[in-house]
Coordinates of C-alpha atoms and ligand atoms in Angstrom, one line a residue:
M1 CA -42.6 -5.7 -9.0
G2 CA -39.5 -6.6 -6.2
L3 CA -42.1 -9.0 -4.7
V4 CA -43.5 -10.8 -7.7
K5 CA -39.6 -11.6 -8.7
L6 CA -39.8 -13.1 -5.6
K7 CA -42.4 -15.0 -6.0
Q8 CA -40.9 -16.5 -9.3
I9 CA -38.0 -17.4 -7.2
V10 CA -40.2 -19.7 -4.9
V11 CA -42.3 -21.3 -7.5
G12 CA -38.9 -21.9 -9.5
V13 CA -37.1 -23.0 -6.3
G14 CA -40.5 -25.7 -6.2
L15 CA -39.5 -26.6 -9.3
L16 CA -36.8 -27.6 -9.4
T17 CA -36.8 -29.5 -6.3
V18 CA -39.4 -31.6 -8.2
V19 CA -37.2 -32.1 -11.6
V20 CA -34.4 -32.6 -9.3
F21 CA -36.0 -35.5 -7.4
C22 CA -37.2 -37.1 -11.0
Y23 CA -33.7 -37.0 -11.9
T24 CA -32.8 -38.6 -8.9
M25 CA -35.1 -41.4 -9.0
V26 CA -34.1 -42.5 -12.7
F27 CA -30.5 -43.0 -11.0
M28 CA -31.9 -45.0 -8.5
L29 CA -33.8 -47.2 -10.4
P30 CA -32.5 -51.2 -9.2
K31 CA -30.4 -52.5 -11.6
T32 CA -31.3 -55.3 -14.1
E33 CA -29.9 -58.6 -14.3
S34 CA -28.1 -57.6 -17.3
V35 CA -28.2 -54.4 -17.9
D36 CA -27.8 -51.0 -15.6
I37 CA -29.2 -48.1 -17.9
R38 CA -26.9 -45.5 -16.1
G39 CA -25.1 -46.0 -18.6
F40 CA -27.6 -44.6 -21.3
F41 CA -26.3 -41.4 -19.8
E42 CA -23.1 -41.4 -20.9
H43 CA -23.3 -41.6 -24.3
R44 CA -25.8 -40.8 -26.7
H45 CA -26.8 -42.2 -29.7
D46 CA -29.4 -40.6 -32.1
T47 CA -28.8 -43.4 -34.5
L48 CA -28.2 -47.5 -34.8
P49 CA -26.5 -49.1 -36.9
A50 CA -28.2 -53.0 -37.5
N51 CA -25.2 -54.2 -35.3
Y52 CA -25.1 -51.8 -33.0
V53 CA -23.4 -53.3 -29.8
K54 CA -24.0 -50.6 -26.7
P55 CA -21.2 -49.7 -24.7
I56 CA -23.3 -50.2 -21.3
N57 CA -22.5 -51.5 -18.2
G58 CA -23.6 -55.1 -18.5
F59 CA -23.0 -55.7 -22.3
K60 CA -19.9 -56.2 -23.4
P61 CA -18.6 -54.7 -26.7
A62 CA -18.6 -57.3 -29.8
E63 CA -16.1 -57.4 -32.7
T64 CA -18.4 -57.0 -35.1
G65 CA -15.4 -55.5 -37.7
I66 CA -18.3 -52.8 -38.7
E67 CA -17.6 -50.4 -35.4
K68 CA -15.7 -50.1 -32.6
I69 CA -17.3 -49.1 -29.6
P70 CA -15.0 -48.1 -26.4
P71 CA -15.5 -50.9 -23.8
A72 CA -17.8 -50.5 -20.9
P73 CA -16.0 -51.1 -17.8
Q74 CA -15.8 -55.2 -17.1
L75 CA -18.5 -57.0 -15.1
D76 CA -19.0 -60.2 -13.5
Q77 CA -21.4 -60.7 -16.1
H78 CA -21.6 -60.2 -19.8
V79 CA -23.8 -60.1 -22.7
V80 CA -23.7 -60.2 -26.0
F81 CA -26.3 -57.9 -27.7
N82 CA -27.6 -59.2 -30.7
P83 CA -29.6 -57.0 -32.5
K84 CA -31.7 -59.8 -34.3
D85 CA -33.0 -60.5 -30.5
A86 CA -36.9 -58.8 -30.3
G87 CA -36.3 -59.6 -26.5
Q88 CA -33.9 -57.4 -26.3
R89 CA -33.9 -55.1 -29.2
R90 CA -37.3 -54.0 -27.1
Q91 CA -35.2 -54.0 -23.7
F92 CA -32.3 -51.7 -25.3
E93 CA -35.2 -49.4 -27.3
T94 CA -37.0 -49.1 -23.8
Y95 CA -33.8 -47.7 -21.9
Q96 CA -33.1 -45.9 -25.1
E97 CA -36.0 -44.2 -24.1
K98 CA -35.2 -43.7 -20.1
H99 CA -32.4 -42.4 -21.2
E100 CA -33.7 -40.1 -23.5
N101 CA -37.0 -38.6 -20.9
A102 CA -33.5 -38.2 -18.6
I103 CA -31.5 -36.5 -20.9
D104 CA -34.5 -33.8 -21.4
E105 CA -35.0 -33.6 -18.1
A106 CA -31.6 -32.4 -17.0
N107 CA -31.6 -30.1 -19.5
Q108 CA -35.0 -29.1 -18.2
V109 CA -32.9 -28.8 -14.9
M110 CA -30.8 -26.6 -16.9
N111 CA -32.8 -24.2 -17.9
M112 CA -34.5 -23.7 -14.7
K113 CA -31.3 -23.3 -13.1
K114 CA -30.2 -20.6 -15.7
K115 CA -33.8 -19.2 -15.7
I116 CA -33.3 -18.8 -11.6
E117 CA -29.9 -16.9 -11.7
E118 CA -31.1 -14.9 -14.8
D119 CA -34.6 -14.0 -12.2
K120 CA -32.2 -13.5 -9.1
R121 CA -29.7 -11.0 -11.8
K122 CA -32.7 -8.6 -12.8
V123 CA -34.2 -8.8 -9.4
A124 CA -30.6 -7.9 -7.5
E125 CA -30.1 -5.6 -10.6
E126 CA -33.6 -4.0 -9.7
Q127 CA -33.2 -3.6 -5.8
A128 CA -29.6 -1.9 -7.0
K129 CA -31.6 0.6 -9.6
E130 CA -34.1 1.5 -7.0
E131 CA -32.2 2.1 -4.0
K132 CA -30.2 4.2 -6.6
D133 CA -32.7 6.6 -7.4
K134 CA -33.8 6.7 -4.3
L135 CA -30.1 8.1 -3.6
M136 CA -30.0 10.3 -6.4
E137 CA -33.2 12.0 -5.1
Q138 CA -32.1 12.4 -2.1
L139 CA -28.8 13.4 -3.2
K140 CA -30.5 16.0 -5.4
K141 CA -32.6 17.1 -2.6
G142 CA -31.7 19.9 0.0
S143 CA -30.1 22.9 -0.8
S144 CA -26.8 24.4 0.9
A145 CA -27.6 26.6 3.9
L146 CA -24.2 28.6 2.7
G147 CA -26.3 29.8 -0.7
T148 CA -24.8 28.9 -3.9
I149 CA -21.4 27.6 -4.2
S150 CA -19.5 29.2 -7.4
A151 CA -16.9 27.1 -9.1
Y152 CA -12.9 27.3 -7.6
D153 CA -10.7 28.8 -10.8
N154 CA -8.3 25.8 -10.6
T155 CA -5.8 28.0 -12.9
R156 CA -4.8 30.6 -9.8
G157 CA -1.3 29.6 -8.6
N158 CA 0.2 28.9 -11.9
P159 CA 3.7 29.3 -12.0
T160 CA 5.7 31.4 -13.9
D161 CA 9.5 29.8 -13.5
P162 CA 9.8 27.4 -16.1
D163 CA 12.1 24.9 -13.4
I164 CA 9.2 25.5 -11.4
I165 CA 6.0 25.1 -14.1
E166 CA 8.3 22.0 -15.2
K167 CA 8.3 19.9 -11.9
R168 CA 4.8 20.8 -11.6
E169 CA 3.8 19.3 -14.6
S170 CA 5.7 16.2 -13.7
I171 CA 4.2 15.5 -10.1
R172 CA 0.6 16.0 -12.6
N173 CA 2.0 13.0 -14.4
M174 CA 2.6 11.3 -11.5
M175 CA -1.0 12.2 -10.8
K176 CA -2.6 11.1 -14.0
L177 CA -0.4 7.4 -13.5
A178 CA -1.6 6.8 -10.8
W179 CA -5.6 7.3 -11.2
K180 CA -5.3 5.4 -14.7
G181 CA -3.9 2.1 -13.1
Y182 CA -7.0 2.7 -10.3
K183 CA -9.2 3.2 -12.9
E184 CA -7.9 0.7 -15.6
F185 CA -7.5 -2.1 -12.6
A186 CA -9.9 -1.1 -9.2
W187 CA -12.4 1.1 -10.1
G188 CA -14.8 1.2 -7.0
A189 CA -12.9 -0.5 -5.4
N190 CA -10.9 1.3 -2.5
E191 CA -7.5 0.9 -3.7
L192 CA -5.2 -0.3 -6.2
R193 CA -2.3 -3.1 -6.3
P194 CA -0.9 -1.9 -9.3
I195 CA 1.5 -5.1 -9.7
S196 CA -0.6 -7.6 -9.3
K197 CA -3.5 -5.6 -11.6
S198 CA -6.3 -5.8 -8.6
R199 CA -8.1 -4.9 -6.2
H200 CA -7.1 -3.9 -2.4
S201 CA -8.9 -3.0 0.3
A202 CA -7.8 -2.5 4.5
N203 CA -10.6 -3.6 7.5
I204 CA -10.8 0.1 7.8
F205 CA -13.0 0.7 4.7
G206 CA -14.9 -2.8 5.8
S207 CA -16.3 -5.4 3.0
A208 CA -17.7 -3.1 0.4
D209 CA -16.6 -1.9 -3.2
T210 CA -16.7 2.2 -1.3
G211 CA -14.3 3.8 -4.3
A212 CA -11.6 5.4 -1.7
T213 CA -9.5 6.5 -3.7
I214 CA -12.0 8.4 -6.1
V215 CA -13.2 10.1 -3.3
D216 CA -10.0 10.3 -1.9
A217 CA -8.2 11.7 -5.2
L218 CA -11.8 14.2 -6.3
D219 CA -10.7 17.6 -5.1
T220 CA -6.6 16.7 -6.2
L221 CA -8.1 16.2 -9.9
Y222 CA -9.8 19.3 -9.1
I223 CA -6.9 21.4 -8.9
M224 CA -4.8 19.5 -10.8
G225 CA -7.1 20.5 -13.9
M226 CA -8.0 17.1 -14.5
H227 CA -11.9 17.9 -15.2
K228 CA -12.3 14.8 -17.3
E229 CA -11.2 12.7 -14.3
F230 CA -12.9 15.0 -11.8
K231 CA -16.5 14.2 -13.6
E232 CA -15.9 11.1 -13.6
G233 CA -15.2 9.9 -10.0
A234 CA -18.2 12.0 -9.4
E235 CA -20.7 10.7 -11.0
W236 CA -19.4 7.5 -9.5
V237 CA -19.5 9.0 -6.2
M238 CA -23.9 9.5 -6.8
G239 CA -24.0 5.8 -6.4
L240 CA -21.7 5.1 -4.1
N241 CA -23.4 4.0 -1.0
M242 CA -21.8 2.7 2.3
N243 CA -23.6 -0.4 2.6
S244 CA -20.6 -2.6 3.9
R245 CA -22.1 -5.7 5.7
T246 CA -18.8 -5.6 8.2
D247 CA -17.5 -2.5 10.2
I248 CA -16.6 0.7 8.7
S249 CA -13.8 3.4 11.1
V250 CA -15.5 6.4 11.9
F251 CA -12.1 8.1 12.3
E252 CA -11.1 7.0 8.2
V253 CA -14.5 7.7 7.2
N254 CA -14.5 11.2 7.8
I255 CA -10.9 12.5 7.0
R256 CA -11.7 10.9 4.2
F257 CA -14.8 10.1 2.5
I258 CA -16.9 13.3 4.1
G259 CA -13.9 15.9 4.0
G260 CA -13.6 14.1 0.5
L261 CA -16.8 15.0 -0.6
L262 CA -17.3 18.2 1.4
S263 CA -13.7 19.5 -0.8
A264 CA -15.3 18.6 -3.5
Y265 CA -18.4 20.3 -3.3
F266 CA -16.3 23.9 -2.3
L267 CA -14.6 23.5 -5.5
S268 CA -16.4 22.5 -7.3
G269 CA -20.5 23.8 -6.1
D270 CA -21.8 20.8 -7.0
T271 CA -24.7 19.9 -4.1
T272 CA -25.4 16.7 -4.4
L273 CA -21.7 16.2 -3.2
L274 CA -22.4 17.8 0.2
N275 CA -25.7 15.6 0.1
Q276 CA -23.6 12.7 0.0
A277 CA -21.0 13.8 2.9
K278 CA -24.6 14.3 5.0
I279 CA -25.8 10.8 3.8
I280 CA -22.4 9.3 4.8
T281 CA -22.5 10.7 7.8
D282 CA -25.8 9.9 9.5
K283 CA -24.6 6.7 9.1
L284 CA -21.2 6.7 12.0
L285 CA -24.2 9.2 13.8
P286 CA -24.9 5.7 16.2
A287 CA -21.7 5.6 17.2
F288 CA -22.0 8.5 19.1
N289 CA -24.5 7.5 21.9
T290 CA -22.1 6.9 24.6
A291 CA -22.1 8.5 28.1
T292 CA -19.2 10.9 27.5
G293 CA -20.4 11.3 23.3
I294 CA -16.7 10.3 22.9
P295 CA -17.9 7.9 20.0
Y296 CA -16.7 4.3 19.0
A297 CA -13.9 3.2 16.9
L298 CA -16.2 1.0 14.4
I299 CA -20.0 0.8 13.4
N300 CA -21.7 -1.8 11.1
P301 CA -23.0 0.9 9.2
T302 CA -25.9 -2.1 8.1
T303 CA -26.6 -3.5 11.7
G304 CA -25.8 0.0 13.6
N305 CA -23.3 -1.9 15.8
V306 CA -20.7 0.0 17.4
K307 CA -17.6 -1.4 19.3
N308 CA -13.6 -0.4 19.4
W309 CA -10.9 -1.6 18.2
G310 CA -10.2 -5.0 19.9
W311 CA -6.5 -4.1 20.2
A312 CA -7.3 -0.4 21.9
S313 CA -6.5 -0.6 25.4
G314 CA -9.6 -2.1 27.7
G315 CA -11.9 -1.5 25.3
S316 CA -10.7 2.4 24.5
S317 CA -11.3 5.4 22.1
I318 CA -8.4 6.1 20.6
L319 CA -7.7 9.9 20.4
S320 CA -6.3 10.6 17.4
E321 CA -9.0 9.1 15.6
F322 CA -12.4 10.5 17.6
G323 CA -10.3 13.5 18.0
T324 CA -9.8 14.3 14.5
L325 CA -13.5 15.0 13.8
H326 CA -14.1 18.8 14.4
L327 CA -13.7 20.5 11.1
E328 CA -15.8 18.2 9.1
F329 CA -18.7 18.0 11.3
S330 CA -18.5 21.6 12.1
M331 CA -18.0 22.2 7.9
L332 CA -21.3 20.0 7.7
S333 CA -23.5 22.1 10.2
K334 CA -22.4 24.8 8.5
A335 CA -23.4 23.6 4.8
T336 CA -26.4 21.8 6.0
G337 CA -28.0 24.4 8.4
N338 CA -28.0 21.0 10.6
P339 CA -26.8 22.2 14.4
V340 CA -26.4 18.2 15.1
Y341 CA -22.7 17.4 13.9
L342 CA -21.7 20.3 15.7
E343 CA -23.2 19.0 18.9
K344 CA -21.9 16.2 18.7
V345 CA -18.0 17.3 18.0
V346 CA -18.6 19.9 20.8
K347 CA -19.8 17.2 23.5
I348 CA -16.5 14.9 22.5
R349 CA -14.7 18.7 23.0
E350 CA -16.2 20.1 26.1
F351 CA -15.5 16.3 27.7
L352 CA -11.2 16.5 26.9
R353 CA -11.4 19.9 28.1
K354 CA -12.7 19.0 31.7
A355 CA -10.9 16.0 32.0
D356 CA -7.7 15.6 34.4
K357 CA -4.9 15.5 32.0
P358 CA -1.8 13.7 33.9
N359 CA 0.8 16.3 33.5
G360 CA -1.2 18.4 31.0
L361 CA -0.9 15.5 28.8
Y362 CA -3.6 13.4 26.8
P363 CA -3.1 9.9 27.2
N364 CA -4.1 8.4 23.9
Y365 CA -6.6 6.0 25.0
I366 CA -10.0 6.7 27.1
N367 CA -13.3 4.7 27.3
P368 CA -16.3 6.5 25.9
Q369 CA -18.3 5.2 29.2
T370 CA -16.5 6.0 32.4
G371 CA -14.4 8.8 30.6
A372 CA -11.4 7.1 32.6
W373 CA -8.2 7.0 30.3
G374 CA -6.8 3.9 29.2
Q375 CA -2.6 3.1 29.3
R376 CA -0.6 6.2 29.5
H377 CA 0.8 6.6 26.5
V378 CA 1.0 9.9 24.7
S379 CA 2.2 10.5 21.1
V380 CA 2.1 13.7 18.5
G381 CA 2.4 10.5 15.5
A382 CA 0.0 7.2 16.0
L383 CA -2.9 7.8 17.8
G384 CA -2.6 10.9 18.9
D385 CA -1.5 12.6 16.1
S386 CA -4.2 14.8 14.6
F387 CA -6.2 15.3 17.6
Y388 CA -3.5 17.9 17.8
E389 CA -3.7 19.4 14.4
Y390 CA -7.5 20.0 14.7
L391 CA -7.2 21.6 17.8
L392 CA -5.1 24.8 16.2
K393 CA -7.1 23.5 12.9
S394 CA -10.5 24.4 14.3
W395 CA -9.3 27.5 15.4
V396 CA -8.2 28.5 11.8
L397 CA -11.3 27.3 10.5
S398 CA -13.5 29.5 12.1
D399 CA -11.8 32.7 11.0
K400 CA -10.2 32.1 14.6
T401 CA -13.2 32.8 17.0
D402 CA -13.2 29.2 17.9
V403 CA -10.2 30.5 20.9
V404 CA -11.4 27.3 23.1
A405 CA -10.0 25.5 20.7
R406 CA -6.7 27.9 20.1
Q407 CA -6.5 27.5 24.0
M408 CA -6.2 23.5 24.1
Y409 CA -4.0 23.3 21.7
D410 CA -1.3 26.4 22.9
E411 CA -1.9 24.3 25.9
A412 CA -1.2 20.9 25.2
V413 CA 1.5 22.1 22.5
E414 CA 3.3 23.5 26.0
A415 CA 3.5 20.4 27.7
I416 CA 4.4 18.4 24.8
E417 CA 7.4 20.5 24.8
K418 CA 7.5 19.6 28.0
H419 CA 7.6 16.0 28.3
V420 CA 7.4 14.4 24.7
M421 CA 10.0 16.5 22.7
G422 CA 13.9 15.3 23.1
K423 CA 17.3 16.4 21.5
S424 CA 18.8 13.7 20.2
P425 CA 22.7 13.6 20.6
G426 CA 23.5 14.5 17.4
G427 CA 21.3 17.6 17.8
L428 CA 18.6 16.3 15.9
T429 CA 14.7 18.0 17.8
Y430 CA 12.2 15.0 17.9
L431 CA 9.1 14.3 19.3
G432 CA 9.3 10.7 21.0
E433 CA 6.8 8.5 22.9
W434 CA 5.6 8.9 26.3
R435 CA 4.7 5.6 28.5
S436 CA 3.8 6.8 32.0
G437 CA 6.5 9.3 32.2
R438 CA 9.2 8.4 30.2
L439 CA 10.2 9.9 26.7
E440 CA 11.2 6.6 24.0
P441 CA 13.8 8.6 21.6
K442 CA 11.8 7.2 18.6
M443 CA 10.2 9.2 16.3
G444 CA 7.4 7.6 13.8
H445 CA 6.9 8.9 10.1
L446 CA 3.6 10.1 10.9
T447 CA 5.0 12.6 14.1
C448 CA 6.9 14.4 10.4
F449 CA 3.1 16.5 9.9
A450 CA 4.1 18.4 13.1
G451 CA 6.8 20.2 11.8
G452 CA 4.4 22.0 9.5
M453 CA 1.4 22.1 12.4
F454 CA 3.7 24.1 14.4
A455 CA 4.5 26.3 11.3
L456 CA 0.8 27.2 11.2
G457 CA 0.0 27.8 14.9
A458 CA 3.0 29.7 15.5
E459 CA 1.0 32.8 14.0
G460 CA -1.5 33.7 17.4
S461 CA 1.0 32.1 19.9
K462 CA 2.5 33.4 22.2
D463 CA 6.1 33.3 20.6
K464 CA 5.9 33.0 16.7
D465 CA 9.7 33.2 16.2
H466 CA 9.9 30.0 18.6
Y467 CA 7.1 28.2 17.0
M468 CA 8.5 28.3 13.4
K469 CA 11.9 27.5 14.4
L470 CA 10.4 24.3 15.8
G471 CA 8.8 23.4 12.9
G472 CA 11.4 23.9 10.9
E473 CA 13.9 21.6 13.3
I474 CA 11.6 18.9 12.9
A475 CA 11.4 19.7 9.2
H476 CA 15.0 19.0 9.4
T477 CA 15.4 15.8 11.6
C478 CA 12.6 14.2 9.6
H479 CA 14.7 15.0 5.9
E480 CA 17.5 13.0 8.0
S481 CA 15.7 9.8 7.8
Y482 CA 15.0 10.1 4.3
D483 CA 18.3 11.4 3.3
R484 CA 20.0 8.5 5.5
A485 CA 17.6 5.8 3.9
T486 CA 19.5 4.0 0.5
L487 CA 15.8 4.8 -1.6
K488 CA 15.9 8.2 -0.4
L489 CA 12.3 7.7 0.8
G490 CA 11.9 7.6 5.2
P491 CA 11.1 4.6 7.4
E492 CA 7.7 4.2 9.0
A493 CA 10.1 5.1 12.3
F494 CA 13.2 5.8 13.2
H495 CA 15.7 6.0 16.1
L496 CA 17.3 8.9 17.9
S497 CA 19.7 7.5 20.4
G498 CA 23.0 5.5 20.6
G499 CA 24.8 6.3 17.2
N500 CA 21.0 5.6 15.3
E501 CA 19.8 8.6 14.6
A502 CA 16.9 8.6 12.2
T503 CA 17.2 5.7 11.0
A504 CA 15.0 2.3 11.9
L505 CA 16.1 -0.4 13.0
R506 CA 13.4 -3.1 13.1
A507 CA 12.4 -4.5 10.0
N508 CA 8.8 -3.8 10.7
E509 CA 9.8 0.3 11.1
K510 CA 11.8 0.0 7.4
Y511 CA 8.9 0.6 5.5
Y512 CA 7.4 2.9 3.1
I513 CA 3.9 3.3 1.9
L514 CA 3.5 6.4 0.2
R515 CA 3.2 8.3 3.2
P516 CA 2.8 12.3 2.7
E517 CA 3.7 13.8 5.7
V518 CA 7.4 14.9 5.1
I519 CA 5.9 16.2 2.1
E520 CA 3.0 17.5 3.9
T521 CA 5.5 19.7 6.7
Y522 CA 7.9 21.0 3.5
F523 CA 5.0 22.5 2.3
Y524 CA 3.9 24.7 5.1
M525 CA 7.4 25.3 6.0
W526 CA 7.9 26.3 2.3
R527 CA 4.9 28.5 2.5
L528 CA 5.8 30.4 5.5
T529 CA 9.5 30.5 5.5
K530 CA 9.9 30.7 1.7
D531 CA 12.9 28.7 1.7
P532 CA 13.9 27.4 -1.0
K533 CA 15.4 24.2 0.7
Y534 CA 11.6 22.8 1.2
R535 CA 11.2 22.9 -2.5
Q536 CA 14.8 20.9 -3.2
W537 CA 13.5 18.4 -0.1
G538 CA 10.5 18.0 -1.9
W539 CA 12.0 17.5 -5.0
E540 CA 14.2 15.1 -3.8
A541 CA 10.9 13.0 -2.9
A542 CA 9.2 13.2 -5.7
Q543 CA 12.5 11.7 -7.6
A544 CA 12.9 9.0 -5.3
L545 CA 9.1 8.2 -5.9
E546 CA 9.2 7.8 -9.5
K547 CA 13.0 5.8 -9.0
N548 CA 11.7 3.5 -6.3
C549 CA 7.8 3.4 -6.6
R550 CA 6.6 3.7 -9.8
T551 CA 5.8 1.2 -12.1
E552 CA 4.1 0.6 -14.6
N553 CA -0.1 1.3 -13.4
G554 CA 0.5 3.3 -10.7
Y555 CA 2.6 3.4 -7.4
T556 CA 3.3 1.1 -4.4
G557 CA 4.4 1.2 -1.4
I558 CA 8.2 -0.5 -0.2
K559 CA 9.4 -2.7 2.1
D560 CA 12.3 -1.4 2.9
V561 CA 14.1 1.9 2.4
Y562 CA 17.3 0.4 3.3
A563 CA 17.9 -1.9 0.6
A564 CA 20.0 -1.7 -2.5
K565 CA 16.5 -2.4 -5.1
P566 CA 13.1 -1.7 -4.1
Q567 CA 10.7 -4.7 -3.0
Y568 CA 7.4 -3.6 -4.0
D569 CA 4.1 -4.2 -1.5
D570 CA 2.0 -3.3 -4.1
V571 CA -0.3 -1.4 -2.9
Q572 CA -1.0 2.0 -3.8
Q573 CA -2.9 3.7 -0.9
S574 CA -5.5 6.3 -1.4
F575 CA -3.9 9.1 0.9
F576 CA -1.2 8.7 -2.0
L577 CA -3.6 10.7 -4.4
A578 CA -5.4 12.7 -1.8
E579 CA -2.2 14.1 0.0
T580 CA 1.3 13.0 -1.0
L581 CA 0.5 13.4 -5.1
K582 CA -1.4 17.0 -3.5
Y583 CA 1.4 18.4 -1.0
L584 CA 3.8 18.2 -4.0
Y585 CA 1.7 20.1 -6.3
L586 CA 1.1 22.8 -4.2
L587 CA 5.2 23.2 -3.3
F588 CA 5.2 23.5 -6.8
S589 CA 2.2 25.9 -7.4
D590 CA 1.6 29.5 -6.4
D591 CA 0.4 30.2 -3.1
D592 CA -3.1 31.6 -4.3
L593 CA -3.4 28.3 -4.7
L594 CA -5.6 27.3 -2.1
N595 CA -4.1 30.6 -0.3
L596 CA -3.5 29.3 4.0
N597 CA -5.4 32.8 4.4
E598 CA -8.7 30.7 2.9
W599 CA -8.2 27.2 3.3
V600 CA -7.6 25.1 5.8
F601 CA -6.4 21.2 5.0
N602 CA -8.2 18.4 7.1
S603 CA -5.7 15.8 8.4
E604 CA -6.0 13.6 4.5
A605 CA -5.2 17.2 2.9
H606 CA -8.8 17.7 2.3
P607 CA -9.2 21.3 1.7
L608 CA -12.1 23.5 3.5
P609 CA -13.1 27.4 3.1
I610 CA -12.4 29.1 5.5
I611 CA -16.0 31.3 6.2
K612 CA -15.3 34.6 7.2
Q613 CA -17.3 35.8 9.9
S614 CA -17.1 40.0 9.2
Ligands
DMJ701 C1 -3.6 9.8 6.3 O1 -4.9 8.5 6.3 C2 -4.1 10.7 6.7 O2 -3.0 11.7 7.5 C3 -4.5 10.3 8.8 O3 -4.2 11.4 9.7 C4 -2.8 9.8 9.1 N1 -1.7 9.6 8.1 C5 -2.4 8.8 7.2 C6 -1.0 9.5 6.0 O4 0.4 8.7 6.2

């Protein structure tokens, strides 16, 4: 069918070429002594009055008193048309005939063009349909190696305290607005611009419309009981094709898409979501073909070409990216029964375990072919963060059987405490940026997730109280960064020295892009300590979001948390729906909703079930 249409297009293009040629030839006819027939193309006259004066080049309109014709452009030679002159009349009629023929031909060209466009559209539609049908077939095939998963009961964890019920309901309403705006103005795009009411994407997602917000939001919609919205999102996902013609980020696709689809599968029991996760993961696999097994950061899913970010130290891969795959890949192997995904991440882990580590620390950059570390920069924030998170969570997800991961986590945290952690003059505990032995007293918003991580890792550590305390201290520092800002939302980065404690200094540190990390830490601290201040702090953040980031059609980031009034960045990040709102909602739910003894949240807050070993 596709071939027949292709032939039609070729014939069409041929015909179009002939017609355009004829048409051009008419235009190229030589100008006669007195008449330029090109003028005919500008005015069409079906009936001529007896004393009609043709306004064509070379004829000067006569003032007849009966009809005034707009004057033709002034030329050197002017001829008054005399309708009684048979010769002139014949000449005129010949031109008129040519004119009409040319118009007919022009119409034919237009029709032909329309037809070609129409045919092209049909071919594209058929191709898309064929691809979608093929995808649907694949999605329906293959059952889960875990057997039937029954749908999760989202009504668990309903609070009973009327104040908490009300707060939880307002978080749900925030989700409703975020989803509604996205659906209305950016459906299928990666993200929404709520103010300009338009579509947004970032380079991490590549060139295609891959609905990052839909995939990221599915599980949040599910647990909030927004079933109609979940269904429309899940249906859209059935047609999702990672067919970008430019590079996509292996890490981002993993945490948002593969993680999001796996979660939605485990909550709803819909196997097509699992199969979609598998199809997308398979597209990433060429990135892992390196000497060390450490993947490249970027892959073009159309060509299979791979590379690293141009800015990453000497062509390195990044720790927080290749170190944040273990949960999803190991779960995918469990659910599909195919070991290939687990093999990939175990190889990465083994390489890192055996590598020489300066002061027991993991630098952020490594060359995936030589295995050599790049710049000696260590961070528990940007470029490092979720690597540490995934060591701990791999152990939790494996029902505490992955002891290698736990040991690597414990050793890494010990080194972090020794070299990357500091106390500000005002007594705030922070995690800074370590560069070749020097600790910079500056902490990123991203680093604030670590409060929750320390608290989660306390159980099973050598000193539970110590790590719970550390979690609380990081939560406190990060809360200070919110509290000291005019708009009560935290900056992207803040300093902890010289009278600038927990505040940003430079303009490029002052923005807030709806990030979740601080609220994530409040959530873990609340679940693990039950200290009401964490709910209080979470509520303060929710109110600040309502006041400063809410717009008529969704939520936006802001450019300066110290400004008197918010200036919008006009982007509703997909992680706002995946993480920020989910952690807020869970903060005001009882522990039974996604209980931490049963579920592990990936780096994008997508819950994966702990598969019990006995
Ligand atoms: C999220 O996409 C993930 O949490 C990631 O690991 C880093 N941070 C962003 C949100 O801030």
